[in-house]
């Protein structure tokens, strides 16, 4: 672990310069512990694939004082004895047709059938390495190499909220309508980001997401329940296999 001041109010914590689940789990654990300390000098904690950016109160605390207070090396050692729980959010998705207009393109690129793409995509549990670009947009690792597909050469000007896509070796979903260049293979009716709900985002970095194939009738039923305020989001939460 490498710690480096980058400004008078921010410092970075770096782990190995690589993207893998073990590094991300370590980063997520350390970030969670930092937040749980509720230190008055720590203003925000932001994670990425292999690092943490800490914003601190530079008027009342020095960088050196914070490092002494936080005892980061001691926190890191507690990871070995921790049984940090992990959750997996399973999102229902309609694949293909108007919901996933690029499903055929992904299948053709992989030289397999559309059904094969769906089976492969729904067969994994994907680690959330980071959330960004849009509030609630999860960058997911662990996509099967068989369906790695390049981004579209010409991005779309409008992608529907809930659209599930593939870009190179990652999969993810658009929580809100947005331009974008990912290959769209399906759509979920779940509003993964909602300003009027607590929590606003159904997951966080370090959690996992899996996808379940549903039909259009089920999609419409779930969408109606969400609009009516009767949908039970707890049914989406399960354990990591």
PDB file of C-alpha atoms in Angstrom:
ATOM      1  CA  UNK A   1       0.000   0.000   0.000  1.00  0.00           C
ATOM      2  CA  UNK A   2       1.366   3.394  -1.064  1.00  0.00           C
ATOM      3  CA  UNK A   3       0.064   6.689   0.343  1.00  0.00           C
ATOM      4  CA  UNK A   4       0.754  10.014  -1.365  1.00  0.00           C
ATOM      5  CA  UNK A   5      -0.456  13.601  -0.839  1.00  0.00           C
ATOM      6  CA  UNK A   6      -1.725  15.088  -4.125  1.00  0.00           C
ATOM      7  CA  UNK A   7      -2.881  18.508  -2.858  1.00  0.00           C
ATOM      8  CA  UNK A   8      -3.383  20.456   0.355  1.00  0.00           C
ATOM      9  CA  UNK A   9      -6.781  18.788   0.821  1.00  0.00           C
ATOM     10  CA  UNK A  10      -6.453  15.362  -0.844  1.00  0.00           C
ATOM     11  CA  UNK A  11      -4.311  12.253  -0.595  1.00  0.00           C
ATOM     12  CA  UNK A  12      -4.310   8.965  -2.469  1.00  0.00           C
ATOM     13  CA  UNK A  13      -3.976   5.383  -1.250  1.00  0.00           C
ATOM     14  CA  UNK A  14      -2.665   3.048  -3.962  1.00  0.00           C
ATOM     15  CA  UNK A  15      -2.578  -0.724  -4.060  1.00  0.00           C
ATOM     16  CA  UNK A  16      -1.096  -2.923  -6.819  1.00  0.00           C
ATOM     17  CA  UNK A  17      -1.292  -1.381 -10.283  1.00  0.00           C
ATOM     18  CA  UNK A  18      -3.621  -4.027 -11.651  1.00  0.00           C
ATOM     19  CA  UNK A  19      -7.327  -4.802 -11.917  1.00  0.00           C
ATOM     20  CA  UNK A  20      -8.410  -7.943 -10.098  1.00  0.00           C
ATOM     21  CA  UNK A  21     -11.024  -8.907  -7.481  1.00  0.00           C
ATOM     22  CA  UNK A  22      -8.532  -9.300  -4.618  1.00  0.00           C
ATOM     23  CA  UNK A  23      -7.199  -5.764  -5.054  1.00  0.00           C
ATOM     24  CA  UNK A  24     -10.699  -4.316  -5.344  1.00  0.00           C
ATOM     25  CA  UNK A  25     -11.882  -6.196  -2.249  1.00  0.00           C
ATOM     26  CA  UNK A  26      -8.947  -4.811  -0.282  1.00  0.00           C
ATOM     27  CA  UNK A  27      -9.653  -1.266  -1.508  1.00  0.00           C
ATOM     28  CA  UNK A  28     -13.369  -1.543  -0.694  1.00  0.00           C
ATOM     29  CA  UNK A  29     -12.641  -2.855   2.789  1.00  0.00           C
ATOM     30  CA  UNK A  30     -10.204  -0.048   3.563  1.00  0.00           C
ATOM     31  CA  UNK A  31     -12.619   2.605   2.252  1.00  0.00           C
ATOM     32  CA  UNK A  32     -15.454   1.185   4.352  1.00  0.00           C
ATOM     33  CA  UNK A  33     -13.278   1.240   7.480  1.00  0.00           C
ATOM     34  CA  UNK A  34     -12.190   4.809   6.787  1.00  0.00           C
ATOM     35  CA  UNK A  35     -15.810   5.925   6.562  1.00  0.00           C
ATOM     36  CA  UNK A  36     -16.733   4.038   9.731  1.00  0.00           C
ATOM     37  CA  UNK A  37     -14.081   5.957  11.680  1.00  0.00           C
ATOM     38  CA  UNK A  38     -16.140   9.147  11.218  1.00  0.00           C
ATOM     39  CA  UNK A  39     -12.976  11.205  11.639  1.00  0.00           C
ATOM     40  CA  UNK A  40     -13.882  14.926  11.614  1.00  0.00           C
ATOM     41  CA  UNK A  41     -11.042  15.659   9.232  1.00  0.00           C
ATOM     42  CA  UNK A  42     -12.164  13.204   6.536  1.00  0.00           C
ATOM     43  CA  UNK A  43     -14.662  14.840   4.178  1.00  0.00           C
ATOM     44  CA  UNK A  44     -15.064  12.159   1.493  1.00  0.00           C
ATOM     45  CA  UNK A  45     -13.704   8.769   0.447  1.00  0.00           C
ATOM     46  CA  UNK A  46     -13.804   7.815  -3.251  1.00  0.00           C
ATOM     47  CA  UNK A  47     -12.660   4.450  -4.619  1.00  0.00           C
ATOM     48  CA  UNK A  48     -11.513   3.316  -8.054  1.00  0.00           C
ATOM     49  CA  UNK A  49     -10.215  -0.007  -9.383  1.00  0.00           C
ATOM     50  CA  UNK A  50      -7.056   0.000  -7.280  1.00  0.00           C
ATOM     51  CA  UNK A  51      -6.944   3.246  -5.303  1.00  0.00           C
ATOM     52  CA  UNK A  52      -8.749   5.507  -2.827  1.00  0.00           C
ATOM     53  CA  UNK A  53      -8.897   9.286  -2.933  1.00  0.00           C
ATOM     54  CA  UNK A  54      -9.448  10.903   0.469  1.00  0.00           C
ATOM     55  CA  UNK A  55     -10.591  14.515   0.727  1.00  0.00           C
ATOM     56  CA  UNK A  56      -9.770  16.082   4.094  1.00  0.00           C
ATOM     57  CA  UNK A  57     -10.229  19.324   6.005  1.00  0.00           C
ATOM     58  CA  UNK A  58      -6.964  21.079   5.206  1.00  0.00           C
ATOM     59  CA  UNK A  59      -7.815  24.095   7.349  1.00  0.00           C
ATOM     60  CA  UNK A  60      -7.961  22.197  10.620  1.00  0.00           C
ATOM     61  CA  UNK A  61      -5.868  19.090   9.948  1.00  0.00           C
ATOM     62  CA  UNK A  62      -2.506  18.484   8.318  1.00  0.00           C
ATOM     63  CA  UNK A  63      -1.796  15.528   6.068  1.00  0.00           C
ATOM     64  CA  UNK A  64       0.747  14.158   8.571  1.00  0.00           C
ATOM     65  CA  UNK A  65      -1.689  14.542  11.465  1.00  0.00           C
ATOM     66  CA  UNK A  66      -4.404  12.661   9.608  1.00  0.00           C
ATOM     67  CA  UNK A  67      -2.105   9.754   8.765  1.00  0.00           C
ATOM     68  CA  UNK A  68      -1.186   9.510  12.438  1.00  0.00           C
ATOM     69  CA  UNK A  69      -4.831   9.583  13.495  1.00  0.00           C
ATOM     70  CA  UNK A  70      -6.142   7.148  10.889  1.00  0.00           C
ATOM     71  CA  UNK A  71      -3.465   4.453  11.377  1.00  0.00           C
ATOM     72  CA  UNK A  72      -4.050   3.071   7.893  1.00  0.00           C
ATOM     73  CA  UNK A  73      -1.524   0.256   8.184  1.00  0.00           C
ATOM     74  CA  UNK A  74      -3.319  -1.087  11.253  1.00  0.00           C
ATOM     75  CA  UNK A  75      -6.668  -0.954   9.445  1.00  0.00           C
ATOM     76  CA  UNK A  76      -5.194  -2.917   6.559  1.00  0.00           C
ATOM     77  CA  UNK A  77      -4.024  -5.677   8.921  1.00  0.00           C
ATOM     78  CA  UNK A  78      -7.576  -6.187  10.259  1.00  0.00           C
ATOM     79  CA  UNK A  79      -8.681  -7.285   6.781  1.00  0.00           C
ATOM     80  CA  UNK A  80      -7.243 -10.762   7.339  1.00  0.00           C
ATOM     81  CA  UNK A  81      -9.516 -11.399  10.316  1.00  0.00           C
ATOM     82  CA  UNK A  82     -12.591  -9.730   8.853  1.00  0.00           C
ATOM     83  CA  UNK A  83     -15.640 -11.574   7.558  1.00  0.00           C
ATOM     84  CA  UNK A  84     -16.885  -8.683   5.444  1.00  0.00           C
ATOM     85  CA  UNK A  85     -20.239  -9.651   3.974  1.00  0.00           C
ATOM     86  CA  UNK A  86     -20.762  -9.376   0.243  1.00  0.00           C
ATOM     87  CA  UNK A  87     -24.058  -8.992  -1.523  1.00  0.00           C
ATOM     88  CA  UNK A  88     -25.131  -9.690  -5.059  1.00  0.00           C
ATOM     89  CA  UNK A  89     -27.925  -7.705  -6.697  1.00  0.00           C
ATOM     90  CA  UNK A  90     -29.756  -9.753  -9.353  1.00  0.00           C
ATOM     91  CA  UNK A  91     -31.332  -7.516 -11.980  1.00  0.00           C
ATOM     92  CA  UNK A  92     -34.109  -8.813 -14.283  1.00  0.00           C
ATOM     93  CA  UNK A  93     -33.413  -8.049 -17.952  1.00  0.00           C
ATOM     94  CA  UNK A  94     -35.292  -8.372 -21.235  1.00  0.00           C
ATOM     95  CA  UNK A  95     -32.724  -9.277 -23.883  1.00  0.00           C
ATOM     96  CA  UNK A  96     -32.845  -8.423 -27.578  1.00  0.00           C
ATOM     97  CA  UNK A  97     -35.357  -6.742 -29.908  1.00  0.00           C
ATOM     98  CA  UNK A  98     -36.067  -3.092 -29.042  1.00  0.00           C
ATOM     99  CA  UNK A  99     -34.681  -3.654 -25.530  1.00  0.00           C
ATOM    100  CA  UNK A 100     -31.303  -4.911 -26.745  1.00  0.00           C
ATOM    101  CA  UNK A 101     -30.714  -3.752 -30.323  1.00  0.00           C
ATOM    102  CA  UNK A 102     -27.055  -4.842 -30.347  1.00  0.00           C
ATOM    103  CA  UNK A 103     -27.613  -8.423 -29.197  1.00  0.00           C
ATOM    104  CA  UNK A 104     -27.236  -9.673 -32.779  1.00  0.00           C
ATOM    105  CA  UNK A 105     -24.002  -7.721 -33.219  1.00  0.00           C
ATOM    106  CA  UNK A 106     -22.511  -9.257 -30.070  1.00  0.00           C
ATOM    107  CA  UNK A 107     -23.584 -12.741 -31.170  1.00  0.00           C
ATOM    108  CA  UNK A 108     -22.112 -12.235 -34.653  1.00  0.00           C
ATOM    109  CA  UNK A 109     -18.835 -10.915 -33.221  1.00  0.00           C
ATOM    110  CA  UNK A 110     -18.557 -13.975 -30.958  1.00  0.00           C
ATOM    111  CA  UNK A 111     -19.762 -16.332 -33.709  1.00  0.00           C
ATOM    112  CA  UNK A 112     -22.427 -17.785 -31.422  1.00  0.00           C
ATOM    113  CA  UNK A 113     -26.224 -17.573 -31.182  1.00  0.00           C
ATOM    114  CA  UNK A 114     -28.220 -14.871 -29.400  1.00  0.00           C
ATOM    115  CA  UNK A 115     -29.329 -17.493 -26.890  1.00  0.00           C
ATOM    116  CA  UNK A 116     -25.695 -18.332 -26.178  1.00  0.00           C
ATOM    117  CA  UNK A 117     -24.935 -14.666 -25.473  1.00  0.00           C
ATOM    118  CA  UNK A 118     -27.860 -14.473 -23.044  1.00  0.00           C
ATOM    119  CA  UNK A 119     -26.857 -17.685 -21.279  1.00  0.00           C
ATOM    120  CA  UNK A 120     -23.257 -16.534 -20.926  1.00  0.00           C
ATOM    121  CA  UNK A 121     -24.222 -13.052 -19.743  1.00  0.00           C
ATOM    122  CA  UNK A 122     -26.709 -14.338 -17.155  1.00  0.00           C
ATOM    123  CA  UNK A 123     -24.286 -17.005 -15.959  1.00  0.00           C
ATOM    124  CA  UNK A 124     -21.884 -14.658 -14.187  1.00  0.00           C
ATOM    125  CA  UNK A 125     -21.697 -12.621 -11.011  1.00  0.00           C
ATOM    126  CA  UNK A 126     -19.893  -9.380 -11.781  1.00  0.00           C
ATOM    127  CA  UNK A 127     -17.801  -7.429  -9.296  1.00  0.00           C
ATOM    128  CA  UNK A 128     -18.526  -3.694  -9.202  1.00  0.00           C
ATOM    129  CA  UNK A 129     -15.081  -2.135  -9.545  1.00  0.00           C
ATOM    130  CA  UNK A 130     -16.300   1.447  -9.698  1.00  0.00           C
ATOM    131  CA  UNK A 131     -19.402   3.598 -10.056  1.00  0.00           C
ATOM    132  CA  UNK A 132     -19.142   6.625 -12.284  1.00  0.00           C
ATOM    133  CA  UNK A 133     -19.726   8.486 -15.533  1.00  0.00           C
ATOM    134  CA  UNK A 134     -23.389   8.630 -14.434  1.00  0.00           C
ATOM    135  CA  UNK A 135     -24.717   8.270 -10.858  1.00  0.00           C
ATOM    136  CA  UNK A 136     -25.285   4.556 -10.391  1.00  0.00           C
ATOM    137  CA  UNK A 137     -23.418   3.422 -13.538  1.00  0.00           C
ATOM    138  CA  UNK A 138     -21.528   0.262 -12.464  1.00  0.00           C
ATOM    139  CA  UNK A 139     -18.287  -0.746 -14.167  1.00  0.00           C
ATOM    140  CA  UNK A 140     -18.350  -4.521 -13.848  1.00  0.00           C
ATOM    141  CA  UNK A 141     -15.504  -6.999 -14.121  1.00  0.00           C
ATOM    142  CA  UNK A 142     -15.618 -10.705 -14.872  1.00  0.00           C
ATOM    143  CA  UNK A 143     -17.281 -10.730 -18.291  1.00  0.00           C
ATOM    144  CA  UNK A 144     -16.672 -14.016 -20.112  1.00  0.00           C
ATOM    145  CA  UNK A 145     -14.087 -13.563 -22.877  1.00  0.00           C
ATOM    146  CA  UNK A 146     -16.412 -15.279 -25.350  1.00  0.00           C
ATOM    147  CA  UNK A 147     -18.621 -12.189 -25.494  1.00  0.00           C
ATOM    148  CA  UNK A 148     -16.026  -9.409 -25.264  1.00  0.00           C
ATOM    149  CA  UNK A 149     -17.145  -6.934 -27.923  1.00  0.00           C
ATOM    150  CA  UNK A 150     -15.675  -3.550 -28.934  1.00  0.00           C
ATOM    151  CA  UNK A 151     -17.615  -0.372 -28.316  1.00  0.00           C
ATOM    152  CA  UNK A 152     -19.718   0.967 -31.172  1.00  0.00           C
ATOM    153  CA  UNK A 153     -17.742   3.033 -33.672  1.00  0.00           C
ATOM    154  CA  UNK A 154     -20.447   5.715 -33.599  1.00  0.00           C
ATOM    155  CA  UNK A 155     -22.037   6.272 -30.161  1.00  0.00           C
ATOM    156  CA  UNK A 156     -25.785   6.650 -29.871  1.00  0.00           C
ATOM    157  CA  UNK A 157     -27.173  10.055 -28.979  1.00  0.00           C
ATOM    158  CA  UNK A 158     -29.770   8.486 -26.697  1.00  0.00           C
ATOM    159  CA  UNK A 159     -29.739   5.227 -24.735  1.00  0.00           C
ATOM    160  CA  UNK A 160     -32.778   4.321 -22.636  1.00  0.00           C
ATOM    161  CA  UNK A 161     -32.549   4.161 -18.849  1.00  0.00           C
ATOM    162  CA  UNK A 162     -31.905   0.620 -17.637  1.00  0.00           C
ATOM    163  CA  UNK A 163     -30.077  -0.439 -20.800  1.00  0.00           C
ATOM    164  CA  UNK A 164     -27.537  -3.212 -20.233  1.00  0.00           C
ATOM    165  CA  UNK A 165     -24.463  -3.171 -22.426  1.00  0.00           C
ATOM    166  CA  UNK A 166     -21.025  -4.507 -23.251  1.00  0.00           C
ATOM    167  CA  UNK A 167     -17.894  -2.506 -24.050  1.00  0.00           C
ATOM    168  CA  UNK A 168     -14.729  -4.495 -24.691  1.00  0.00           C
ATOM    169  CA  UNK A 169     -14.136  -6.648 -21.575  1.00  0.00           C
ATOM    170  CA  UNK A 170     -16.741  -4.986 -19.352  1.00  0.00           C
ATOM    171  CA  UNK A 171     -20.481  -5.053 -18.897  1.00  0.00           C
ATOM    172  CA  UNK A 172     -22.620  -2.439 -17.196  1.00  0.00           C
ATOM    173  CA  UNK A 173     -25.907  -0.575 -17.335  1.00  0.00           C
ATOM    174  CA  UNK A 174     -27.173   2.944 -17.894  1.00  0.00           C
ATOM    175  CA  UNK A 175     -29.165   4.104 -14.841  1.00  0.00           C
ATOM    176  CA  UNK A 176     -30.560   7.112 -16.705  1.00  0.00           C
ATOM    177  CA  UNK A 177     -31.128   8.062 -20.344  1.00  0.00           C
ATOM    178  CA  UNK A 178     -27.804   9.085 -21.814  1.00  0.00           C
ATOM    179  CA  UNK A 179     -25.646   9.140 -24.932  1.00  0.00           C
ATOM    180  CA  UNK A 180     -23.226   6.236 -25.068  1.00  0.00           C
ATOM    181  CA  UNK A 181     -21.195   3.845 -27.162  1.00  0.00           C
ATOM    182  CA  UNK A 182     -21.744   0.513 -25.425  1.00  0.00           C
ATOM    183  CA  UNK A 183     -23.282  -2.441 -27.265  1.00  0.00           C
ATOM    184  CA  UNK A 184     -26.816  -2.631 -25.831  1.00  0.00           C
ATOM    185  CA  UNK A 185     -28.031  -6.203 -25.356  1.00  0.00           C
ATOM    186  CA  UNK A 186     -30.988  -5.748 -22.987  1.00  0.00           C
ATOM    187  CA  UNK A 187     -32.805  -3.548 -20.515  1.00  0.00           C
ATOM    188  CA  UNK A 188     -33.857  -3.805 -16.880  1.00  0.00           C
ATOM    189  CA  UNK A 189     -37.024  -2.183 -15.472  1.00  0.00           C
ATOM    190  CA  UNK A 190     -35.259  -1.636 -12.135  1.00  0.00           C
ATOM    191  CA  UNK A 191     -34.532   2.003 -11.314  1.00  0.00           C
ATOM    192  CA  UNK A 192     -31.087   1.330  -9.878  1.00  0.00           C
ATOM    193  CA  UNK A 193     -30.639   5.063  -9.173  1.00  0.00           C
ATOM    194  CA  UNK A 194     -33.481   7.066  -7.635  1.00  0.00           C
ATOM    195  CA  UNK A 195     -33.022  10.393  -5.854  1.00  0.00           C
ATOM    196  CA  UNK A 196     -36.222   9.855  -3.860  1.00  0.00           C
ATOM    197  CA  UNK A 197     -35.216   6.458  -2.434  1.00  0.00           C
ATOM    198  CA  UNK A 198     -32.929   5.480   0.424  1.00  0.00           C
ATOM    199  CA  UNK A 199     -30.460   4.240  -0.610  1.00  0.00           C
ATOM    200  CA  UNK A 200     -30.480   6.185  -3.877  1.00  0.00           C
ATOM    201  CA  UNK A 201     -28.212   3.559  -5.507  1.00  0.00           C
ATOM    202  CA  UNK A 202     -29.018  -0.116  -4.940  1.00  0.00           C
ATOM    203  CA  UNK A 203     -25.353  -1.170  -4.775  1.00  0.00           C
ATOM    204  CA  UNK A 204     -21.868   0.144  -4.144  1.00  0.00           C
ATOM    205  CA  UNK A 205     -18.360  -0.588  -5.320  1.00  0.00           C
ATOM    206  CA  UNK A 206     -17.310  -3.984  -3.975  1.00  0.00           C
ATOM    207  CA  UNK A 207     -20.775  -5.519  -4.348  1.00  0.00           C
ATOM    208  CA  UNK A 208     -21.694  -7.875  -7.178  1.00  0.00           C
ATOM    209  CA  UNK A 209     -24.369  -7.742  -9.874  1.00  0.00           C
ATOM    210  CA  UNK A 210     -25.903 -10.635 -11.777  1.00  0.00           C
ATOM    211  CA  UNK A 211     -28.526 -10.610 -14.517  1.00  0.00           C
ATOM    212  CA  UNK A 212     -31.667 -12.724 -14.950  1.00  0.00           C
ATOM    213  CA  UNK A 213     -33.474 -13.089 -18.258  1.00  0.00           C
ATOM    214  CA  UNK A 214     -37.191 -12.199 -18.176  1.00  0.00           C
ATOM    215  CA  UNK A 215     -39.923 -11.740 -20.781  1.00  0.00           C
ATOM    216  CA  UNK A 216     -41.650  -8.506 -21.767  1.00  0.00           C
ATOM    217  CA  UNK A 217     -44.750  -9.271 -19.695  1.00  0.00           C
ATOM    218  CA  UNK A 218     -42.657  -9.598 -16.526  1.00  0.00           C
ATOM    219  CA  UNK A 219     -40.785  -6.411 -17.438  1.00  0.00           C
ATOM    220  CA  UNK A 220     -44.056  -4.478 -17.692  1.00  0.00           C
ATOM    221  CA  UNK A 221     -45.326  -5.938 -14.411  1.00  0.00           C
ATOM    222  CA  UNK A 222     -42.188  -4.903 -12.531  1.00  0.00           C
ATOM    223  CA  UNK A 223     -42.230  -1.456 -14.140  1.00  0.00           C
ATOM    224  CA  UNK A 224     -45.829  -0.930 -12.994  1.00  0.00           C
ATOM    225  CA  UNK A 225     -45.052  -2.038  -9.431  1.00  0.00           C
ATOM    226  CA  UNK A 226     -42.161   0.429  -9.287  1.00  0.00           C
ATOM    227  CA  UNK A 227     -44.410   3.250 -10.506  1.00  0.00           C
ATOM    228  CA  UNK A 228     -47.076   2.245  -7.956  1.00  0.00           C
ATOM    229  CA  UNK A 229     -44.509   2.124  -5.146  1.00  0.00           C
ATOM    230  CA  UNK A 230     -45.277  -1.531  -4.371  1.00  0.00           C
ATOM    231  CA  UNK A 231     -42.095  -3.171  -5.671  1.00  0.00           C
ATOM    232  CA  UNK A 232     -39.982  -4.941  -3.043  1.00  0.00           C
ATOM    233  CA  UNK A 233     -36.326  -4.193  -3.820  1.00  0.00           C
ATOM    234  CA  UNK A 234     -35.184  -6.600  -1.100  1.00  0.00           C
ATOM    235  CA  UNK A 235     -35.984  -9.527  -3.388  1.00  0.00           C
ATOM    236  CA  UNK A 236     -33.063  -8.477  -5.601  1.00  0.00           C
ATOM    237  CA  UNK A 237     -30.481  -8.990  -2.871  1.00  0.00           C
ATOM    238  CA  UNK A 238     -28.722 -12.328  -2.498  1.00  0.00           C
ATOM    239  CA  UNK A 239     -25.372 -13.828  -1.628  1.00  0.00           C
ATOM    240  CA  UNK A 240     -22.253 -14.117  -3.710  1.00  0.00           C
ATOM    241  CA  UNK A 241     -21.704 -17.655  -4.961  1.00  0.00           C
TER     242      UNK A 241
END
